[in-house]
mmCIF file of C-alpha atoms in Angstrom:
data_model
loop_
_atom_site.group_PDB
_atom_site.id
_atom_site.type_symbol
_atom_site.label_atom_id
_atom_site.label_comp_id
_atom_site.label_asym_id
_atom_site.label_seq_id
_atom_site.Cartn_x
_atom_site.Cartn_y
_atom_site.Cartn_z
ATOM 1 C CA MET A 1 0.000 0.000 0.000
ATOM 2 C CA THR A 2 1.560 3.289 -1.129
ATOM 3 C CA ARG A 3 0.651 6.348 0.845
ATOM 4 C CA SER A 4 1.003 9.883 -0.403
ATOM 5 C CA LYS A 5 3.355 12.183 1.461
ATOM 6 C CA SER A 6 0.685 14.415 2.910
ATOM 7 C CA GLY A 7 -2.919 14.729 3.905
ATOM 8 C CA PRO A 8 -5.818 12.474 4.854
ATOM 9 C CA PRO A 9 -8.455 11.363 2.338
ATOM 10 C CA GLY A 10 -10.505 14.459 2.975
ATOM 11 C CA SER A 11 -7.675 16.878 2.227
ATOM 12 C CA SER A 12 -6.838 18.430 -1.103
ATOM 13 C CA SER A 13 -3.789 16.293 -1.871
ATOM 14 C CA GLY A 14 -3.932 13.154 0.259
ATOM 15 C CA GLY A 15 -4.629 9.575 -0.557
ATOM 16 C CA ILE A 16 -3.467 6.080 -1.319
ATOM 17 C CA SER A 17 -2.499 5.747 -4.934
ATOM 18 C CA GLY A 18 -2.089 1.964 -5.137
ATOM 19 C CA ALA A 19 -0.346 2.573 -8.459
ATOM 20 C CA VAL A 20 0.200 -0.430 -10.706
ATOM 21 C CA ALA A 21 1.085 -0.763 -14.350
ATOM 22 C CA GLY A 22 -1.862 -0.121 -16.619
ATOM 23 C CA ASP A 23 -3.818 2.578 -18.393
ATOM 24 C CA LEU A 24 -4.554 5.645 -16.315
ATOM 25 C CA GLU A 25 -8.153 6.788 -15.997
ATOM 26 C CA PRO A 26 -9.578 10.215 -15.175
ATOM 27 C CA CYS A 27 -10.829 10.973 -11.686
ATOM 28 C CA GLY A 28 -14.592 11.517 -11.792
ATOM 29 C CA THR A 29 -14.256 14.558 -9.530
ATOM 30 C CA CYS A 30 -11.217 16.519 -10.699
ATOM 31 C CA GLY A 31 -10.333 14.833 -13.994
ATOM 32 C CA ARG A 32 -6.730 14.109 -12.998
ATOM 33 C CA SER A 33 -5.250 10.763 -13.997
ATOM 34 C CA VAL A 34 -5.466 7.921 -11.498
ATOM 35 C CA ALA A 35 -4.077 4.393 -11.604
ATOM 36 C CA PRO A 36 -6.463 1.477 -12.234
ATOM 37 C CA ARG A 37 -6.028 0.236 -8.676
ATOM 38 C CA ALA A 38 -6.343 3.688 -7.108
ATOM 39 C CA LEU A 39 -8.575 3.736 -4.063
ATOM 40 C CA PHE A 40 -8.874 7.506 -4.233
ATOM 41 C CA CYS A 41 -7.456 10.316 -6.301
ATOM 42 C CA HIS A 42 -3.928 11.403 -5.482
ATOM 43 C CA ALA A 43 -4.767 14.968 -6.465
ATOM 44 C CA CYS A 44 -8.134 15.693 -4.827
ATOM 45 C CA GLY A 45 -8.651 12.762 -2.451
ATOM 46 C CA ALA A 46 -11.957 11.696 -4.029
ATOM 47 C CA ALA A 47 -12.905 8.044 -3.537
ATOM 48 C CA GLN A 48 -12.752 6.187 -6.845
ATOM 49 C CA PRO A 49 -15.174 3.494 -7.996
ATOM 50 C CA PRO A 50 -13.490 0.068 -8.122
ATOM 51 C CA ARG A 51 -12.254 -0.948 -11.570
ATOM 52 C CA PRO A 52 -12.323 -4.535 -12.885
ATOM 53 C CA LEU A 53 -9.136 -6.046 -11.455
ATOM 54 C CA ASP A 54 -7.906 -9.498 -10.579
ATOM 55 C CA PRO A 55 -7.851 -10.151 -6.807
ATOM 56 C CA PHE A 56 -4.042 -10.157 -6.599
ATOM 57 C CA THR A 57 -3.750 -6.728 -8.189
ATOM 58 C CA ARG A 58 -6.607 -5.285 -6.149
ATOM 59 C CA LEU A 59 -4.849 -6.185 -2.918
ATOM 60 C CA GLY A 60 -1.367 -5.288 -4.146
ATOM 61 C CA LEU A 61 0.011 -8.828 -4.048
ATOM 62 C CA GLU A 62 2.234 -10.757 -6.425
ATOM 63 C CA ARG A 63 0.400 -13.149 -8.721
ATOM 64 C CA ARG A 64 1.456 -16.445 -7.186
ATOM 65 C CA PHE A 65 -0.261 -19.317 -5.429
ATOM 66 C CA ASP A 66 1.914 -19.393 -2.312
ATOM 67 C CA ILE A 67 1.028 -15.904 -1.098
ATOM 68 C CA ASP A 68 1.814 -14.759 2.435
ATOM 69 C CA LEU A 69 -1.541 -15.074 4.212
ATOM 70 C CA GLU A 70 -0.441 -12.699 6.959
ATOM 71 C CA GLN A 71 0.439 -10.088 4.363
ATOM 72 C CA LEU A 72 -2.907 -10.723 2.667
ATOM 73 C CA SER A 73 -4.726 -9.959 5.921
ATOM 74 C CA LYS A 74 -2.647 -6.830 6.520
ATOM 75 C CA GLN A 75 -3.258 -5.512 3.021
ATOM 76 C CA HIS A 76 -6.982 -6.129 3.271
ATOM 77 C CA ALA A 77 -7.249 -4.553 6.722
ATOM 78 C CA GLY A 78 -5.191 -1.499 5.735
ATOM 79 C CA PHE A 79 -7.063 -0.784 2.518
ATOM 80 C CA THR A 80 -10.413 -1.369 4.215
ATOM 81 C CA ARG A 81 -9.603 1.083 6.999
ATOM 82 C CA ALA A 82 -8.520 3.665 4.438
ATOM 83 C CA MET A 83 -11.842 3.346 2.601
ATOM 84 C CA ASP A 84 -14.185 3.367 5.598
ATOM 85 C CA PRO A 85 -17.261 5.142 4.155
ATOM 86 C CA GLU A 86 -17.513 7.261 7.319
ATOM 87 C CA ARG A 87 -14.244 8.920 6.383
ATOM 88 C CA PHE A 88 -15.975 10.255 3.277
ATOM 89 C CA ALA A 89 -19.199 11.384 4.985
ATOM 90 C CA ALA A 90 -18.377 15.074 4.513
ATOM 91 C CA ARG A 91 -17.899 14.514 0.765
ATOM 92 C CA GLY A 92 -21.477 13.446 0.126
ATOM 93 C CA PRO A 93 -23.362 10.261 -0.817
ATOM 94 C CA ARG A 94 -21.527 9.655 -4.106
ATOM 95 C CA GLN A 95 -18.147 9.551 -2.360
ATOM 96 C CA GLN A 96 -19.528 7.291 0.354
ATOM 97 C CA ALA A 97 -21.010 4.956 -2.261
ATOM 98 C CA ASN A 98 -17.640 4.728 -4.045
ATOM 99 C CA ALA A 99 -15.897 4.012 -0.744
ATOM 100 C CA LYS A 100 -18.389 1.273 0.119
ATOM 101 C CA ALA A 101 -18.009 -0.260 -3.344
ATOM 102 C CA GLN A 102 -14.236 -0.318 -2.826
ATOM 103 C CA VAL A 103 -14.637 -2.021 0.549
ATOM 104 C CA ASP A 104 -16.952 -4.626 -1.007
ATOM 105 C CA ALA A 105 -14.500 -5.269 -3.856
ATOM 106 C CA LEU A 106 -11.612 -5.585 -1.408
ATOM 107 C CA ARG A 107 -13.577 -8.060 0.711
ATOM 108 C CA GLU A 108 -14.416 -10.190 -2.330
ATOM 109 C CA ALA A 109 -10.751 -10.225 -3.414
ATOM 110 C CA TYR A 110 -9.728 -11.188 0.112
ATOM 111 C CA GLU A 111 -12.257 -14.029 0.232
ATOM 112 C CA VAL A 112 -10.971 -15.359 -3.093
ATOM 113 C CA LEU A 113 -7.297 -15.251 -2.121
ATOM 114 C CA ARG A 114 -7.612 -16.750 1.338
ATOM 115 C CA ASP A 115 -9.366 -19.845 -0.078
ATOM 116 C CA PRO A 116 -6.848 -22.165 -1.810
ATOM 117 C CA ILE A 117 -9.332 -23.450 -4.386
ATOM 118 C CA ARG A 118 -10.669 -20.008 -5.360
ATOM 119 C CA ARG A 119 -7.119 -18.614 -5.384
ATOM 120 C CA ALA A 120 -5.979 -21.429 -7.685
ATOM 121 C CA HIS A 121 -8.900 -20.816 -10.042
ATOM 122 C CA ALA A 122 -8.093 -17.086 -10.138
ATOM 123 C CA LEU A 123 -4.445 -17.741 -10.941
ATOM 124 C CA LEU A 124 -5.266 -20.406 -13.516
ATOM 125 C CA ASP A 125 -7.620 -17.974 -15.229
ATOM 126 C CA LEU A 126 -4.875 -15.319 -15.327
ATOM 127 C CA LEU A 127 -2.578 -17.858 -17.001
ATOM 128 C CA GLY A 128 -5.209 -18.538 -19.645
ATOM 129 C CA GLY A 129 -5.779 -22.068 -18.415
ATOM 130 C CA SER A 130 -8.973 -23.927 -17.659
ATOM 131 C CA PRO A 131 -9.907 -26.521 -15.027
ATOM 132 C CA ALA A 132 -8.979 -30.086 -15.890
ATOM 133 C CA ALA A 133 -11.648 -32.669 -16.578
ATOM 134 C CA GLY A 134 -12.461 -35.027 -13.736
ATOM 135 C CA ASP A 135 -10.191 -37.946 -14.619
ATOM 136 C CA GLU A 136 -10.732 -41.268 -12.905
ATOM 137 C CA ASP A 137 -8.691 -41.457 -9.713
ATOM 138 C CA GLU A 138 -8.587 -44.858 -8.020
ATOM 139 C CA GLU A 139 -7.537 -43.373 -4.689
ATOM 140 C CA ILE A 140 -10.434 -40.917 -4.628
ATOM 141 C CA ALA A 141 -12.823 -43.607 -5.858
ATOM 142 C CA GLU A 142 -11.767 -45.810 -2.940
ATOM 143 C CA LEU A 143 -12.271 -42.977 -0.461
ATOM 144 C CA ALA A 144 -15.721 -42.311 -1.916
ATOM 145 C CA SER A 145 -16.559 -46.000 -1.612
ATOM 146 C CA ARG A 146 -15.397 -46.048 2.013
ATOM 147 C CA LEU A 147 -17.521 -43.016 2.730
ATOM 148 C CA ALA A 148 -20.574 -44.613 1.150
ATOM 149 C CA ARG A 149 -20.130 -47.648 3.408
ATOM 150 C CA ALA A 150 -19.311 -45.715 6.587
ATOM 151 C CA ASP A 151 -21.913 -46.302 9.256
ATOM 152 C CA ASP A 152 -20.297 -44.982 12.438
ATOM 153 C CA VAL A 153 -18.628 -41.819 13.681
ATOM 154 C CA LEU A 154 -15.176 -43.384 14.128
ATOM 155 C CA GLU A 155 -15.024 -44.452 10.485
ATOM 156 C CA LEU A 156 -16.192 -41.014 9.376
ATOM 157 C CA ASP A 157 -13.398 -39.484 11.466
ATOM 158 C CA ARG A 158 -10.810 -41.810 9.937
ATOM 159 C CA ILE A 159 -11.963 -40.937 6.423
ATOM 160 C CA GLY A 160 -11.980 -37.256 7.323
ATOM 161 C CA LEU A 161 -8.373 -37.482 8.530
ATOM 162 C CA ASP A 162 -7.314 -39.264 5.326
ATOM 163 C CA LEU A 163 -8.998 -36.580 3.247
ATOM 164 C CA SER A 164 -7.451 -33.775 5.293
ATOM 165 C CA GLN A 165 -3.949 -35.155 4.704
ATOM 166 C CA ARG A 166 -4.539 -35.458 0.977
ATOM 167 C CA VAL A 167 -6.014 -31.953 0.776
ATOM 168 C CA GLU A 168 -2.916 -30.546 2.501
ATOM 169 C CA ALA A 169 -0.682 -32.426 0.057
ATOM 170 C CA CYS A 170 -2.569 -30.995 -2.942
ATOM 171 C CA ILE A 171 -2.237 -27.457 -1.607
ATOM 172 C CA LYS A 172 1.474 -28.056 -1.031
ATOM 173 C CA TYR A 173 2.007 -29.331 -4.589
ATOM 174 C CA LEU A 174 0.015 -26.525 -6.212
ATOM 175 C CA ALA A 175 2.655 -23.917 -5.387
ATOM 176 C CA PRO A 176 5.512 -25.506 -7.424
ATOM 177 C CA ALA A 177 3.055 -26.505 -10.161
ATOM 178 C CA PHE A 178 1.995 -22.884 -10.608
ATOM 179 C CA ARG A 179 5.601 -21.659 -10.434
ATOM 180 C CA LYS A 180 6.464 -24.049 -13.253
ATOM 181 C CA ALA A 181 3.440 -22.919 -15.258
ATOM 182 C CA GLN A 182 4.347 -19.242 -14.835
ATOM 183 C CA ALA A 183 7.986 -19.867 -15.719
ATOM 184 C CA THR A 184 7.157 -21.676 -18.959
ATOM 185 C CA SER A 185 4.011 -19.866 -20.068
ATOM 186 C CA ALA A 186 6.074 -17.258 -21.922
ATOM 187 C CA LEU A 187 7.544 -20.049 -24.061
ATOM 188 C CA ASP A 188 4.201 -20.739 -25.760
ATOM 189 C CA SER A 189 3.935 -24.100 -24.063
ATOM 190 C CA PRO A 190 0.202 -25.020 -23.972
ATOM 191 C CA PRO A 191 0.656 -27.814 -21.378
ATOM 192 C CA ALA A 192 2.448 -25.424 -18.975
ATOM 193 C CA PHE A 193 -0.531 -25.146 -16.657
ATOM 194 C CA ASP A 194 -1.826 -28.712 -17.095
ATOM 195 C CA GLY A 195 -0.098 -29.934 -13.935
ATOM 196 C CA ALA A 196 -1.629 -27.216 -11.795
ATOM 197 C CA ALA A 197 -5.045 -27.783 -13.406
ATOM 198 C CA ARG A 198 -4.946 -31.517 -12.643
ATOM 199 C CA ILE A 199 -3.930 -30.946 -9.022
ATOM 200 C CA LEU A 200 -6.701 -28.365 -8.662
ATOM 201 C CA ALA A 201 -9.268 -30.823 -10.034
ATOM 202 C CA ARG A 202 -8.089 -33.450 -7.547
ATOM 203 C CA LEU A 203 -8.228 -30.909 -4.711
ATOM 204 C CA GLU A 204 -11.821 -30.015 -5.565
ATOM 205 C CA ARG A 205 -12.892 -33.666 -5.569
ATOM 206 C CA LEU A 206 -11.199 -34.242 -2.211
ATOM 207 C CA GLU A 207 -12.821 -31.124 -0.744
ATOM 208 C CA ALA A 208 -16.232 -32.280 -1.946
ATOM 209 C CA LEU A 209 -15.770 -35.595 -0.110
ATOM 210 C CA ALA A 210 -14.490 -33.771 2.977
ATOM 211 C CA ALA A 211 -17.604 -31.578 2.973
ATOM 212 C CA GLU A 212 -19.776 -34.713 2.818
ATOM 213 C CA VAL A 213 -17.885 -36.158 5.781
ATOM 214 C CA ARG A 214 -18.451 -32.961 7.778
ATOM 215 C CA ASP A 215 -22.153 -32.947 6.949
ATOM 216 C CA ARG A 216 -22.633 -36.588 7.925
ATOM 217 C CA ARG A 217 -20.536 -36.108 11.061
ATOM 218 C CA ALA A 218 -22.626 -33.115 12.099
ATOM 219 C CA ALA A 219 -25.846 -35.044 11.506
ATOM 220 C CA ARG A 220 -24.652 -37.751 13.926
ATOM 221 C CA THR A 221 -23.578 -35.285 16.616
ATOM 222 C CA PRO A 222 -26.326 -34.769 19.223
ATOM 223 C CA PRO A 223 -27.255 -31.117 19.794
ATOM 224 C CA ARG A 224 -25.896 -29.472 22.918
ATOM 225 C CA PRO A 225 -28.457 -28.873 25.664
#
């Protein structure tokens, strides 16, 4: 997050520019140029409406799967505080509406990036890839069969633990798979992102089974008095 050298959002020259590479756009209040990711105008401090941006760019993070989750939280919290609609109350309803829209867009980007599956889909889309088809996986088929036969809580817990370990492994392997895809994508190599896409497809199938385990486990847990 890049702060200007002087002034709060309500002053004549304050603001957070959030400058990134891209075409500049005119501020709707003063007409000065602002960066696509600008939260408010560097010249007049007016809150800007959110532009269409990928979640990494919106939160000022590098486009990579293994992002720093602590940094993600800090970026989101800092930008959200800066765009608190109450800070723009004196500027009128239009400024407050822009600030709220920015906060909503920041929250959506944060929700995408903190979830491994949604983050992987966002990165795959930026690479021009698409999710892999659901290939037959004997290991997952066996887990699904075990789950279908499970008739007690202990077995559900054992299956849940197995799934949790496999989910963690998929998330671990996605990081190098995406690094490889990003390193080779410039070489016009169509299969560059295939590895990441296959791991993502496996992760989604495992998560779906894990969700079923949680639902069945919850149904067998007596309510607390």
